[in-house]
Amino acid sequence: MIERKEKLFVNNFSAEEIKEKYGTPLYVYDRETIEKQYEKLEEEFSKRYNNFSVSYAVKANPNPSIAEVLVEKGAGLDCASMAEIDLALKLDVTSEKIIYTTPFNTEEELEYAVSKDVTVNLDAVYLLDKMSETPERVSFRIDPGIGKGDFGLVLGGGSKFGISEEEAIKGYKKAKERGVERFGIHMMTGSGILDPEYFGEAAAKLLEIAGKIKEETGIEFEFIDIGGGLGIPYRPEEKALDIEETAEKTVEKFKQGLDKHGLESPELRIEPGRYLVAQSGILLSKVVGVKQKQKEFIGIDTGMNHFIRPMLYDAYHEVLVANDLERETGSKKDVVGQVCENTDVVAEERELPELVEDDLVAIMDVGAYGFAMASNWNTRPKPPEVLVDGSELKLIREGQERRDVFHGTELE
C-alpha cells in the first residue's frame, strides 16, 4: 500500500529508504495495490455473472514480475506483440487465456500467434488471407461507432482500430468458410473512463452487433470481450471509478443483450491494464537544480525519456515532495527534466512546496504506460524497476548502464 504520512511510504519502506538502496531515477511498484485492484474487479463482476474472466493488457506494464502477479491471481493476458506472447507462455498461461490483438499485423506475427495456438483477435478482414494455416479460434475487433476517453483520444469510427458491423459479418462468414469453428468477439472503445454508465452502454452495443452476426452467420460466440478502458483518478479532485456500479450496469446490459439477441451464455471478458497497475507505481527522482527566470523551474534527474505521458498526452500526474509531505505549499512552478527539448515538462504551473537540490520527488500513478513507453532519448539509460512485495524489496529490472545504450552497435 502506498501511504502518505509525514513522508511517502510504500508498505513499510519510506521512499527515502528505497532511494538510498537503488538510487534515482527509479520506478517503484507495490504488489498489494495490484492485487487489491484485481480482486475488487474480479469479485464485483463474478458475483453478477459466473462465466467471467479478466485478461491483463500487458502493454500497460510488460515487466514480467508485474504480469506474474496478475497471472498468479488468475488473469489471462492480452498481448500486442510476439514478445508479449512469449512472456505469457513463459508464465505458463494456457493458450486459451492468451488473446493477441494488434492492428496491421505482418504475416510473421500472425503465423507466430497461430503456431502458439493463442486466440487471434483480428483488426481487419483481409488479415485472414495472410494466414497460411487456419487458426482454431478467431475473434474480430469491432468498431461499434462509439467511443470515450481521456486526453481527447476518443475512439470510434474515425480511429484506426476495429472493423464495422458490415465488415464483421463478412469476416465471420469468411472465417467459417476457412474452417474456423470457435469464435469470440471483441471491442475497445476508449481509455481512462470514469463513468460507470458508459460500460453498460458499450456492452449493449456490442451485444447488438453480436446478435446480428449470429443471425447472418449462425455462429455462437464462446466469449464476448468488452475490452478495457477502466480509468483511475489521476487528479486529486477526481472521483475513482465505482467498480461496483460499473459491474452492475455492465452485467445488467450484458444479460439483457444475451436474452434479446438469442445468444447463449458466452464468457464475459474484460481486459484492463491501467486500472490494474497504474496506481501501484511511483517514479522517484531527485531535484538536481532550481532555476529562476520569468518562472521557477525545478530540474529533476528524470524526464520525458523515462516518462512521456505528460508531454505526449498533456496528462496530469501528481508530484509530491516524498521526503517531506508536510512542507507547506508555495508558488507555482514547472517541474522539468534533463532532455534537450522544451516540451520536457512533467508538471507545468503546479503549486508545490519550495524545493531545493537533493529533495526527493515522487511522480504518482505511473504504473501504467510509464516504463513501457520509456526511451533512450538524448542517449540516456533507462532506470531500474523495483517491486515492493510485502516486507521485501525486489529489483525486477536492472537499470541500464551507459554502455547498454549502445547495445548492438560497434561501441557496445
Tab-separated table of C-alpha atoms in Angstrom:
chain	number	residue	atom	x	y	z
A	1	MET	CA	0.000	0.000	0.000
A	2	ILE	CA	1.261	3.488	-0.881
A	3	GLU	CA	0.749	5.702	2.154
A	4	ARG	CA	1.117	9.409	2.741
A	5	LYS	CA	2.332	10.092	6.258
A	6	GLU	CA	4.895	12.735	7.115
A	7	LYS	CA	6.818	11.116	4.273
A	8	LEU	CA	5.812	8.862	1.388
A	9	PHE	CA	5.804	5.150	2.183
A	10	VAL	CA	5.331	2.006	0.123
A	11	ASN	CA	4.266	-0.566	2.681
A	12	ASN	CA	6.813	-0.201	5.481
A	13	PHE	CA	9.515	1.297	3.280
A	14	SER	CA	9.892	5.044	3.053
A	15	ALA	CA	10.623	6.457	-0.371
A	16	GLU	CA	13.924	7.693	1.069
A	17	GLU	CA	14.927	4.155	2.136
A	18	ILE	CA	14.153	2.801	-1.303
A	19	LYS	CA	16.120	5.628	-2.922
A	20	GLU	CA	19.108	5.013	-0.656
A	21	LYS	CA	19.246	1.392	-1.820
A	22	TYR	CA	18.604	1.839	-5.545
A	23	GLY	CA	19.236	5.499	-6.356
A	24	THR	CA	17.244	7.721	-8.688
A	25	PRO	CA	15.537	7.832	-11.081
A	26	LEU	CA	13.655	4.712	-10.067
A	27	TYR	CA	10.301	3.091	-10.845
A	28	VAL	CA	8.717	1.543	-7.743
A	29	TYR	CA	5.620	-0.702	-7.747
A	30	ASP	CA	3.529	-2.091	-4.914
A	31	ARG	CA	2.301	-5.680	-5.233
A	32	GLU	CA	-0.516	-5.244	-2.715
A	33	THR	CA	-2.082	-2.397	-4.705
A	34	ILE	CA	-2.131	-4.506	-7.883
A	35	GLU	CA	-3.672	-7.484	-6.109
A	36	LYS	CA	-6.393	-5.414	-4.480
A	37	GLN	CA	-7.366	-3.792	-7.774
A	38	TYR	CA	-7.656	-7.220	-9.407
A	39	GLU	CA	-9.596	-8.739	-6.510
A	40	LYS	CA	-12.093	-5.885	-6.432
A	41	LEU	CA	-12.719	-6.106	-10.177
A	42	GLU	CA	-12.974	-9.897	-10.263
A	43	GLU	CA	-15.290	-10.067	-7.260
A	44	GLU	CA	-17.782	-7.463	-8.446
A	45	PHE	CA	-18.191	-8.959	-11.915
A	46	SER	CA	-18.069	-12.650	-10.945
A	47	LYS	CA	-20.821	-12.411	-8.359
A	48	ARG	CA	-23.103	-10.991	-11.067
A	49	TYR	CA	-22.049	-13.273	-13.937
A	50	ASN	CA	-20.259	-16.520	-13.135
A	51	ASN	CA	-18.637	-17.047	-16.542
A	52	PHE	CA	-16.337	-14.045	-16.257
A	53	SER	CA	-12.610	-13.549	-16.713
A	54	VAL	CA	-10.016	-10.783	-16.625
A	55	SER	CA	-7.222	-10.510	-19.182
A	56	TYR	CA	-4.420	-8.151	-18.213
A	57	ALA	CA	-3.371	-5.797	-21.017
A	58	VAL	CA	0.368	-6.453	-20.944
A	59	LYS	CA	1.138	-3.299	-22.943
A	60	ALA	CA	0.347	-1.201	-19.864
A	61	ASN	CA	3.344	-2.588	-17.995
A	62	PRO	CA	5.193	-5.510	-19.590
A	63	ASN	CA	7.601	-6.193	-16.741
A	64	PRO	CA	7.424	-9.987	-16.264
A	65	SER	CA	7.182	-9.656	-12.485
A	66	ILE	CA	4.137	-7.378	-12.777
A	67	ALA	CA	2.404	-9.722	-15.226
A	68	GLU	CA	3.247	-12.647	-12.955
A	69	VAL	CA	1.439	-11.020	-10.013
A	70	LEU	CA	-1.753	-10.903	-12.078
A	71	VAL	CA	-1.337	-14.356	-13.607
A	72	GLU	CA	-0.991	-15.776	-10.087
A	73	LYS	CA	-4.316	-14.123	-9.221
A	74	GLY	CA	-5.944	-15.886	-12.178
A	75	ALA	CA	-5.734	-13.353	-15.007
A	76	GLY	CA	-5.261	-14.213	-18.639
A	77	LEU	CA	-3.089	-11.952	-20.776
A	78	ASP	CA	-3.986	-9.588	-23.617
A	79	CYS	CA	-0.900	-9.434	-25.835
A	80	ALA	CA	0.022	-6.902	-28.509
A	81	SER	CA	3.269	-8.394	-29.870
A	82	MET	CA	5.166	-11.627	-30.328
A	83	ALA	CA	7.341	-10.768	-27.326
A	84	GLU	CA	4.254	-10.413	-25.151
A	85	ILE	CA	3.065	-13.836	-26.342
A	86	ASP	CA	6.488	-15.188	-25.333
A	87	LEU	CA	6.043	-13.611	-21.910
A	88	ALA	CA	2.608	-15.191	-21.486
A	89	LEU	CA	3.902	-18.639	-22.417
A	90	LYS	CA	6.902	-18.313	-20.089
A	91	LEU	CA	4.468	-17.550	-17.279
A	92	ASP	CA	2.620	-20.790	-18.145
A	93	VAL	CA	-0.577	-19.045	-19.187
A	94	THR	CA	-2.681	-21.532	-21.145
A	95	SER	CA	-3.140	-20.662	-24.796
A	96	GLU	CA	-6.909	-20.216	-24.402
A	97	LYS	CA	-6.266	-17.463	-21.856
A	98	ILE	CA	-3.972	-15.564	-24.235
A	99	ILE	CA	-5.512	-13.171	-26.747
A	100	TYR	CA	-3.378	-11.477	-29.386
A	101	THR	CA	-4.617	-8.139	-30.693
A	102	THR	CA	-2.779	-5.557	-32.737
A	103	PRO	CA	-3.586	-3.543	-35.878
A	104	PHE	CA	-1.846	-4.082	-39.225
A	105	ASN	CA	-0.191	-7.397	-38.448
A	106	THR	CA	2.631	-8.776	-40.514
A	107	GLU	CA	2.433	-12.322	-41.860
A	108	GLU	CA	5.208	-13.324	-39.486
A	109	GLU	CA	3.256	-12.085	-36.473
A	110	LEU	CA	0.057	-13.850	-37.482
A	111	GLU	CA	1.861	-17.111	-38.259
A	112	TYR	CA	3.578	-16.965	-34.879
A	113	ALA	CA	0.318	-16.378	-32.986
A	114	VAL	CA	-1.382	-19.235	-34.810
A	115	SER	CA	1.590	-21.543	-34.187
A	116	LYS	CA	1.273	-20.901	-30.450
A	117	ASP	CA	-2.471	-21.618	-30.547
A	118	VAL	CA	-3.415	-18.317	-28.918
A	119	THR	CA	-6.701	-16.603	-29.691
A	120	VAL	CA	-6.105	-14.379	-32.706
A	121	ASN	CA	-8.189	-11.207	-32.484
A	122	LEU	CA	-8.186	-9.702	-35.968
A	123	ASP	CA	-8.399	-5.992	-36.634
A	124	ALA	CA	-9.286	-6.352	-40.332
A	125	VAL	CA	-10.921	-8.959	-42.562
A	126	TYR	CA	-8.011	-9.083	-45.041
A	127	LEU	CA	-5.800	-10.499	-42.309
A	128	LEU	CA	-7.454	-13.887	-42.790
A	129	ASP	CA	-5.719	-14.074	-46.173
A	130	LYS	CA	-2.324	-13.541	-44.557
A	131	MET	CA	-2.575	-16.786	-42.601
A	132	SER	CA	-1.451	-19.940	-44.381
A	133	GLU	CA	-2.891	-22.086	-41.586
A	134	THR	CA	-6.413	-21.811	-40.225
A	135	PRO	CA	-6.422	-20.970	-36.521
A	136	GLU	CA	-8.622	-22.907	-34.125
A	137	ARG	CA	-10.125	-19.748	-32.645
A	138	VAL	CA	-10.809	-16.389	-34.270
A	139	SER	CA	-12.194	-13.155	-32.963
A	140	PHE	CA	-12.658	-9.795	-34.663
A	141	ARG	CA	-12.201	-6.424	-33.024
A	142	ILE	CA	-15.335	-4.400	-33.633
A	143	ASP	CA	-15.545	-0.651	-34.026
A	144	PRO	CA	-19.070	-0.052	-32.679
A	145	GLY	CA	-19.023	3.583	-33.747
A	146	ILE	CA	-18.976	4.896	-30.188
A	147	GLY	CA	-16.078	5.901	-28.033
A	148	LYS	CA	-14.918	7.784	-24.998
A	149	GLY	CA	-11.570	8.539	-23.448
A	150	ASP	CA	-9.196	10.848	-21.673
A	151	PHE	CA	-6.874	13.407	-23.237
A	152	GLY	CA	-9.156	13.840	-26.238
A	153	LEU	CA	-8.275	10.398	-27.583
A	154	VAL	CA	-11.831	9.292	-28.256
A	155	LEU	CA	-12.186	6.093	-30.201
A	156	GLY	CA	-14.926	5.437	-32.708
A	157	GLY	CA	-15.465	5.446	-36.448
A	158	GLY	CA	-12.567	7.815	-37.002
A	159	SER	CA	-9.941	5.659	-35.301
A	160	LYS	CA	-7.630	3.118	-36.925
A	161	PHE	CA	-8.942	0.341	-34.691
A	162	GLY	CA	-11.511	-2.309	-35.485
A	163	ILE	CA	-14.000	-3.024	-38.232
A	164	SER	CA	-17.602	-2.054	-38.879
A	165	GLU	CA	-20.580	-4.296	-38.265
A	166	GLU	CA	-20.931	-4.904	-42.008
A	167	GLU	CA	-17.281	-5.881	-42.379
A	168	ALA	CA	-17.533	-8.096	-39.310
A	169	ILE	CA	-20.336	-10.129	-40.882
A	170	LYS	CA	-18.145	-10.649	-43.956
A	171	GLY	CA	-15.203	-11.555	-41.739
A	172	TYR	CA	-17.008	-14.183	-39.702
A	173	LYS	CA	-18.515	-15.725	-42.855
A	174	LYS	CA	-15.069	-15.901	-44.384
A	175	ALA	CA	-13.554	-17.415	-41.246
A	176	LYS	CA	-16.302	-20.025	-41.168
A	177	GLU	CA	-15.606	-20.881	-44.821
A	178	ARG	CA	-11.924	-21.270	-43.922
A	179	GLY	CA	-12.888	-23.923	-41.370
A	180	VAL	CA	-12.719	-21.915	-38.146
A	181	GLU	CA	-15.103	-23.485	-35.621
A	182	ARG	CA	-14.596	-21.453	-32.434
A	183	PHE	CA	-15.330	-17.733	-32.227
A	184	GLY	CA	-15.122	-14.724	-29.990
A	185	ILE	CA	-15.922	-11.056	-30.483
A	186	HIS	CA	-14.101	-8.050	-29.097
A	187	MET	CA	-14.239	-4.278	-28.927
A	188	MET	CA	-12.229	-1.428	-27.481
A	189	THR	CA	-13.992	1.898	-27.243
A	190	GLY	CA	-11.829	4.151	-25.121
A	191	SER	CA	-9.389	4.608	-22.266
A	192	GLY	CA	-9.275	6.152	-18.832
A	193	ILE	CA	-13.070	6.245	-18.446
A	194	LEU	CA	-14.535	7.064	-15.018
A	195	ASP	CA	-18.243	6.878	-15.928
A	196	PRO	CA	-19.888	3.551	-14.923
A	197	GLU	CA	-22.846	4.174	-17.240
A	198	TYR	CA	-20.634	4.084	-20.291
A	199	PHE	CA	-19.539	0.482	-19.867
A	200	GLY	CA	-23.138	-0.700	-19.803
A	201	GLU	CA	-23.897	1.277	-22.953
A	202	ALA	CA	-20.848	-0.142	-24.706
A	203	ALA	CA	-21.730	-3.713	-23.703
A	204	ALA	CA	-25.282	-3.280	-25.018
A	205	LYS	CA	-23.947	-2.054	-28.349
A	206	LEU	CA	-21.541	-4.965	-28.740
A	207	LEU	CA	-24.276	-7.489	-27.867
A	208	GLU	CA	-26.492	-5.926	-30.521
A	209	ILE	CA	-23.766	-6.363	-33.128
A	210	ALA	CA	-23.032	-9.920	-31.921
A	211	GLY	CA	-26.710	-10.751	-32.315
A	212	LYS	CA	-26.759	-9.546	-35.911
A	213	ILE	CA	-23.617	-11.537	-36.711
A	214	LYS	CA	-25.186	-14.687	-35.267
A	215	GLU	CA	-28.353	-14.081	-37.281
A	216	GLU	CA	-26.358	-13.702	-40.517
A	217	THR	CA	-23.816	-16.473	-39.968
A	218	GLY	CA	-25.301	-18.918	-37.480
A	219	ILE	CA	-22.203	-18.905	-35.286
A	220	GLU	CA	-22.183	-18.926	-31.499
A	221	PHE	CA	-19.641	-16.911	-29.553
A	222	GLU	CA	-17.526	-18.626	-26.906
A	223	PHE	CA	-16.556	-15.278	-25.460
A	224	ILE	CA	-17.589	-11.650	-25.718
A	225	ASP	CA	-14.784	-9.269	-24.798
A	226	ILE	CA	-15.768	-5.700	-23.929
A	227	GLY	CA	-12.139	-4.542	-23.856
A	228	GLY	CA	-10.631	-2.260	-21.256
A	229	GLY	CA	-10.932	1.471	-20.752
A	230	LEU	CA	-11.445	1.469	-16.981
A	231	GLY	CA	-9.902	4.650	-15.643
A	232	ILE	CA	-8.221	5.748	-12.441
A	233	PRO	CA	-8.330	9.212	-10.803
A	234	TYR	CA	-5.084	10.953	-11.713
A	235	ARG	CA	-6.107	14.345	-10.326
A	236	PRO	CA	-6.739	14.813	-6.580
A	237	GLU	CA	-10.234	16.171	-7.257
A	238	GLU	CA	-11.287	13.243	-9.461
A	239	LYS	CA	-13.610	10.574	-8.116
A	240	ALA	CA	-12.487	6.980	-8.531
A	241	LEU	CA	-14.440	4.729	-10.867
A	242	ASP	CA	-17.175	2.991	-8.868
A	243	ILE	CA	-16.358	-0.567	-9.860
A	244	GLU	CA	-19.444	-1.998	-8.121
A	245	GLU	CA	-21.732	0.252	-10.145
A	246	THR	CA	-19.685	-0.436	-13.275
A	247	ALA	CA	-20.113	-4.186	-12.827
A	248	GLU	CA	-23.807	-3.811	-12.057
A	249	LYS	CA	-24.595	-1.736	-15.141
A	250	THR	CA	-22.346	-3.749	-17.460
A	251	VAL	CA	-23.644	-7.172	-16.450
A	252	GLU	CA	-27.244	-5.976	-16.480
A	253	LYS	CA	-26.926	-4.786	-20.090
A	254	PHE	CA	-24.908	-7.878	-20.992
A	255	LYS	CA	-27.581	-10.270	-19.728
A	256	GLN	CA	-30.330	-8.251	-21.386
A	257	GLY	CA	-28.416	-8.429	-24.660
A	258	LEU	CA	-27.980	-12.192	-24.413
A	259	ASP	CA	-31.718	-12.668	-23.949
A	260	LYS	CA	-32.745	-10.131	-26.564
A	261	HIS	CA	-30.500	-11.461	-29.308
A	262	GLY	CA	-30.802	-15.175	-28.591
A	263	LEU	CA	-27.166	-15.628	-27.610
A	264	GLU	CA	-26.107	-18.497	-25.384
A	265	SER	CA	-24.065	-17.916	-22.230
A	266	PRO	CA	-20.608	-16.925	-23.510
A	267	GLU	CA	-17.721	-15.992	-21.314
A	268	LEU	CA	-17.714	-12.298	-20.484
A	269	ARG	CA	-14.183	-10.962	-20.750
A	270	ILE	CA	-12.683	-7.637	-19.813
A	271	GLU	CA	-9.057	-6.639	-20.407
A	272	PRO	CA	-7.906	-3.705	-18.283
A	273	GLY	CA	-4.332	-2.529	-17.994
A	274	ARG	CA	-4.301	0.917	-16.451
A	275	TYR	CA	-6.973	0.086	-13.845
A	276	LEU	CA	-4.922	-2.813	-12.506
A	277	VAL	CA	-1.436	-1.306	-12.332
A	278	ALA	CA	-1.391	2.490	-12.688
A	279	GLN	CA	-1.874	3.350	-9.018
A	280	SER	CA	0.714	0.796	-7.930
A	281	GLY	CA	3.600	2.786	-9.405
A	282	ILE	CA	5.639	5.837	-8.463
A	283	LEU	CA	8.667	7.317	-10.202
A	284	LEU	CA	11.237	8.591	-7.720
A	285	SER	CA	13.520	11.388	-8.852
A	286	LYS	CA	15.993	13.771	-7.254
A	287	VAL	CA	15.955	17.542	-7.587
A	288	VAL	CA	19.223	18.442	-9.307
A	289	GLY	CA	18.753	22.186	-9.627
A	290	VAL	CA	16.429	25.165	-9.270
A	291	LYS	CA	16.411	27.972	-11.828
A	292	GLN	CA	14.650	31.342	-11.579
A	293	LYS	CA	13.637	33.110	-14.800
A	294	GLN	CA	10.219	34.528	-15.623
A	295	LYS	CA	9.056	31.453	-13.739
A	296	GLU	CA	10.659	28.930	-11.415
A	297	PHE	CA	11.994	25.707	-12.919
A	298	ILE	CA	12.597	22.642	-10.757
A	299	GLY	CA	15.057	20.390	-12.570
A	300	ILE	CA	14.931	16.663	-11.763
A	301	ASP	CA	17.021	13.685	-12.854
A	302	THR	CA	14.291	12.154	-14.998
A	303	GLY	CA	12.088	13.465	-17.763
A	304	MET	CA	10.273	12.600	-20.953
A	305	ASN	CA	12.875	9.972	-21.817
A	306	HIS	CA	11.666	7.962	-18.823
A	307	PHE	CA	8.070	9.153	-18.554
A	308	ILE	CA	6.456	10.719	-21.597
A	309	ARG	CA	2.745	10.762	-20.711
A	310	PRO	CA	2.586	14.420	-19.555
A	311	MET	CA	4.292	15.586	-22.740
A	312	LEU	CA	2.544	13.213	-25.167
A	313	TYR	CA	-0.996	13.452	-23.805
A	314	ASP	CA	-0.908	16.553	-21.614
A	315	ALA	CA	-1.606	14.046	-18.855
A	316	TYR	CA	-1.739	15.133	-15.223
A	317	HIS	CA	0.331	13.274	-12.642
A	318	GLU	CA	0.559	14.433	-9.068
A	319	VAL	CA	4.068	15.404	-7.920
A	320	LEU	CA	4.926	15.049	-4.223
A	321	VAL	CA	7.921	16.013	-2.111
A	322	ALA	CA	8.424	12.447	-0.962
A	323	ASN	CA	10.882	13.285	1.823
A	324	ASP	CA	8.583	15.915	3.416
A	325	LEU	CA	4.861	15.672	2.699
A	326	GLU	CA	4.083	18.211	5.420
A	327	ARG	CA	6.037	21.007	3.751
A	328	GLU	CA	3.738	23.939	3.080
A	329	THR	CA	2.603	24.514	-0.500
A	330	GLY	CA	4.183	27.527	-2.136
A	331	SER	CA	4.168	29.223	-5.513
A	332	LYS	CA	3.552	27.797	-8.990
A	333	LYS	CA	6.495	26.028	-10.586
A	334	ASP	CA	7.437	23.981	-13.626
A	335	VAL	CA	8.957	20.580	-12.890
A	336	VAL	CA	11.218	19.770	-15.824
A	337	GLY	CA	13.603	17.088	-16.993
A	338	GLN	CA	17.087	16.922	-18.492
A	339	VAL	CA	16.172	16.260	-22.116
A	340	CYS	CA	17.117	18.947	-24.647
A	341	GLU	CA	13.503	19.573	-25.642
A	342	ASN	CA	11.291	22.429	-24.447
A	343	THR	CA	8.302	20.114	-24.029
A	344	ASP	CA	10.169	18.101	-21.368
A	345	VAL	CA	7.825	19.296	-18.608
A	346	VAL	CA	6.497	16.823	-16.046
A	347	ALA	CA	4.279	19.382	-14.299
A	348	GLU	CA	3.518	22.901	-15.526
A	349	GLU	CA	2.421	25.838	-13.370
A	350	ARG	CA	1.952	23.451	-10.451
A	351	GLU	CA	1.514	24.787	-6.912
A	352	LEU	CA	4.222	22.998	-4.959
A	353	PRO	CA	6.248	23.490	-1.777
A	354	GLU	CA	9.598	25.221	-2.112
A	355	LEU	CA	12.077	22.643	-3.360
A	356	VAL	CA	15.829	22.550	-3.042
A	357	GLU	CA	18.591	20.466	-4.532
A	358	ASP	CA	18.559	16.811	-3.385
A	359	ASP	CA	14.878	16.844	-2.420
A	360	LEU	CA	13.215	13.581	-3.389
A	361	VAL	CA	10.123	13.915	-5.540
A	362	ALA	CA	7.605	11.218	-6.429
A	363	ILE	CA	5.608	11.278	-9.647
A	364	MET	CA	2.437	9.362	-8.828
A	365	ASP	CA	0.293	6.778	-10.628
A	366	VAL	CA	2.924	5.787	-13.180
A	367	GLY	CA	2.435	2.010	-13.050
A	368	ALA	CA	0.738	2.003	-16.459
A	369	TYR	CA	2.366	3.359	-19.618
A	370	GLY	CA	5.327	4.684	-17.669
A	371	PHE	CA	8.372	2.488	-18.113
A	372	ALA	CA	6.575	0.775	-21.005
A	373	MET	CA	6.946	3.965	-23.070
A	374	ALA	CA	10.426	4.925	-21.842
A	375	SER	CA	13.230	5.515	-24.337
A	376	ASN	CA	16.924	6.278	-24.565
A	377	TRP	CA	16.341	9.745	-25.967
A	378	ASN	CA	19.371	12.017	-25.533
A	379	THR	CA	21.338	8.773	-25.183
A	380	ARG	CA	20.338	8.390	-21.554
A	381	PRO	CA	19.983	4.984	-19.837
A	382	LYS	CA	16.615	3.694	-18.685
A	383	PRO	CA	16.064	3.466	-14.910
A	384	PRO	CA	15.685	0.304	-12.813
A	385	GLU	CA	12.355	-1.064	-11.598
A	386	VAL	CA	11.650	-2.301	-8.062
A	387	LEU	CA	8.695	-4.241	-6.679
A	388	VAL	CA	7.692	-3.873	-3.040
A	389	ASP	CA	6.467	-7.373	-2.221
A	390	GLY	CA	5.188	-7.267	1.347
A	391	SER	CA	8.237	-6.821	3.540
A	392	GLU	CA	10.679	-7.388	0.695
A	393	LEU	CA	12.198	-5.105	-1.926
A	394	LYS	CA	12.815	-6.855	-5.242
A	395	LEU	CA	14.827	-5.490	-8.124
A	396	ILE	CA	12.696	-6.611	-11.087
A	397	ARG	CA	14.651	-4.864	-13.818
A	398	GLU	CA	18.226	-3.650	-13.646
A	399	GLY	CA	18.859	-0.085	-14.688
A	400	GLN	CA	20.836	0.394	-17.858
A	401	GLU	CA	24.477	1.401	-17.819
A	402	ARG	CA	25.742	3.922	-20.368
A	403	ARG	CA	27.249	1.118	-22.430
A	404	ASP	CA	23.823	-0.531	-22.683
A	405	VAL	CA	22.515	2.398	-24.694
A	406	PHE	CA	24.907	1.352	-27.490
A	407	HIS	CA	23.823	-2.298	-27.493
A	408	GLY	CA	24.103	-3.773	-30.958
A	409	THR	CA	26.496	-1.129	-32.263
A	410	GLU	CA	30.265	-1.069	-32.743
A	411	LEU	CA	30.582	0.822	-29.452
A	412	GLU	CA	28.926	-1.933	-27.377
